[in-house]
Amino acid sequence: MTSTASSTDTRQEQSPLEQRQTWQHRLRRFGHRTSAVRGDVRDRLVPPYAEPSGRLWKTLGVPPLLADRLVRWSGWGGPLLVTLVAGVLRFWNLGHPKAVIFDETYYAKDAWALVHRGFEVNWDKEVNRLILDSGGNVPIPTDAAYVVHPPVGKYVIGLGELIFGFDPFGWRFMTALLGTLSVLMLCRIGRRLFRSTFLGCLAGALMAVDGLHFVMSRTALLDGVLMFFVLAAFGCLLIDRDKARAKLAAALPVDADGRAHPDVDVAENTRIGFRPWRLAAGLMLGLAIGTKWNGLYIMAAFCVMSVLWDVGARRVAGAARPRLAVLKRDLGWAFLSTVPVAVFTYFASWIGWILSATDGSGGYYRDWATRDGRTSDWAWLFPDWWRSLWHYENQVYEFHVGLSSPHTYESNPWSWIVAGRPVSYFYESPAPGVDGCPVDAGEKCAQEVLAIGTPMLWWVGCLALLYVLWRWAFRRDWRAGAIACGIAAGYVPWFFYQERTIFYFYAIVFVPFLCLAVAMLLGAVVGPPRSSDTRRVAGATAAGVLTLLIVWNFIYFWPIYTGTPIPIDDWRSRMWLDTWV
């Protein structure tokens, strides 16, 4: 995923230059372009941020001094404004519906037990109504429960419960907070990725009005927490990329005109030094894996991506053998600063279970090593908690790969990208005049919380995905490659488990990258800065219309995102596909 093309022609009778020209010539019909080295190589290593033209400020009647301040403030002001809107939407009436919806029946109670006992427990099947009626004032059982997901996401949910109580608002608070903060992160990530505050804020705004992200932000499930940590890890790696390239750029020789030029010795031998953002990425990836195991696939993809970024940086800086240079200078530290950190973080997340009693009153399987696990000759090499946890994880793995119980809302991953089979988290049919149903509703009302992405956004996202794949393959645009990597890491692994019971809402993990793809497509529709005024106006109009249609679509589906009672005919009009029912 570097910014330059690489040859795949294996013929040996031609020189490398001739092979490269022939390969490029064959792909020109698909839009392949080569990037000639011009000007200061530092601008290729660390491109400057785009700024609005003076003509725009003049047209708007903004004085130059004020325009300069707006540009300086917009880097944070724009993202914060988008985040404010997203936060208001997500926290508004967060405790509604006052019910334990969908898998909250597991995670809300597991979270409450974790923050009080350090491990999950078995709850009575009828306890949900008691929790709601008593405001959460219920005794916590002591019998350990067998659960199939690591504890990080439940600790996050439990933090909100500790602050605000064991009720719907309390157990949804942290997912709403992380959902809101993820919008801020995406704005800043998009700004850094595209070098454009406008496109960064556009990506964040699109995610703010995505129905799946919205519903998951208002529901105490683990997948929204996973999405937050994955996005945070991507952001950390993106910052690390910029800082590493800036160090390479600073080490390059400068000519009499003050321009830096590629240098083989500098590019191949410069040590980047301490890279704290990679350590932060390792921490975030460890928290992601500690939330749900599919974070492992994402960690593998992100590690490969970051190494390829290093190869690209050294190539641009002038390395004759960039892969070998990365192998010598970067690869070892890249591994040590991510994988071991992630593994340590994962095991640290089990500290409550590890410290629980081993006499049968602690966490599930916590006593396995002392009770049944001394049959191996090598048992003495590992502590009891390690062997018990290993056995527990092995049992969980067998559960996950063998899960095939039919479910009404299960779906095949092929349908996810077009929002083919959403998941109904909550549904009731109040009579007219009851529970908010309008008196003149007629037959009855429908009150539903449907986990479905904003259809217009996802359908445009299909085109955007094709665009970024083309952009990466034929224009060698590293930004498109990074977006494609984020989508593939969260999406492709599920195709290997098509016989397993899986759900559309798992797609939340790649929603931020889908929004980045749509923002990139809309930026291309607007056109490059060098385009004529006519082209830019036409492009901006088309992009604006698409964006407004997406916003309208979110508003139209608002009642079925929030559980607002609406007449049954209005509900039917929103069921655009038969598979949505």
XYZ file of C-alpha atoms in Angstrom, residues 5 21 38 41 43 59 87 103-104 176 189 238 249 267 307 383 387 400 431 474 477 489 527 549 553 560:
26
model
C 3.766 1.303 -8.405
C 7.427 0.898 -18.691
C 9.255 16.868 -8.831
C 10.945 15.291 -1.844
C 6.496 17.317 0.173
C -16.593 35.496 -2.431
C -23.203 13.572 20.563
C -27.989 -8.919 23.465
C -28.046 -6.335 26.235
C -22.773 6.348 23.319
C -8.125 10.782 10.854
C -1.447 7.046 10.789
C 12.607 14.018 5.445
C 17.015 6.324 3.159
C 5.310 -2.211 7.405
C 1.254 -21.221 36.409
C -3.250 -23.343 32.093
C -17.178 -20.018 18.046
C -52.345 0.449 20.464
C -4.159 1.685 -10.827
C -2.845 5.845 -4.003
C -9.735 -6.475 7.802
C -12.752 17.610 -8.542
C -29.867 12.633 0.264
C -32.406 9.182 4.490
C -36.978 2.963 13.487
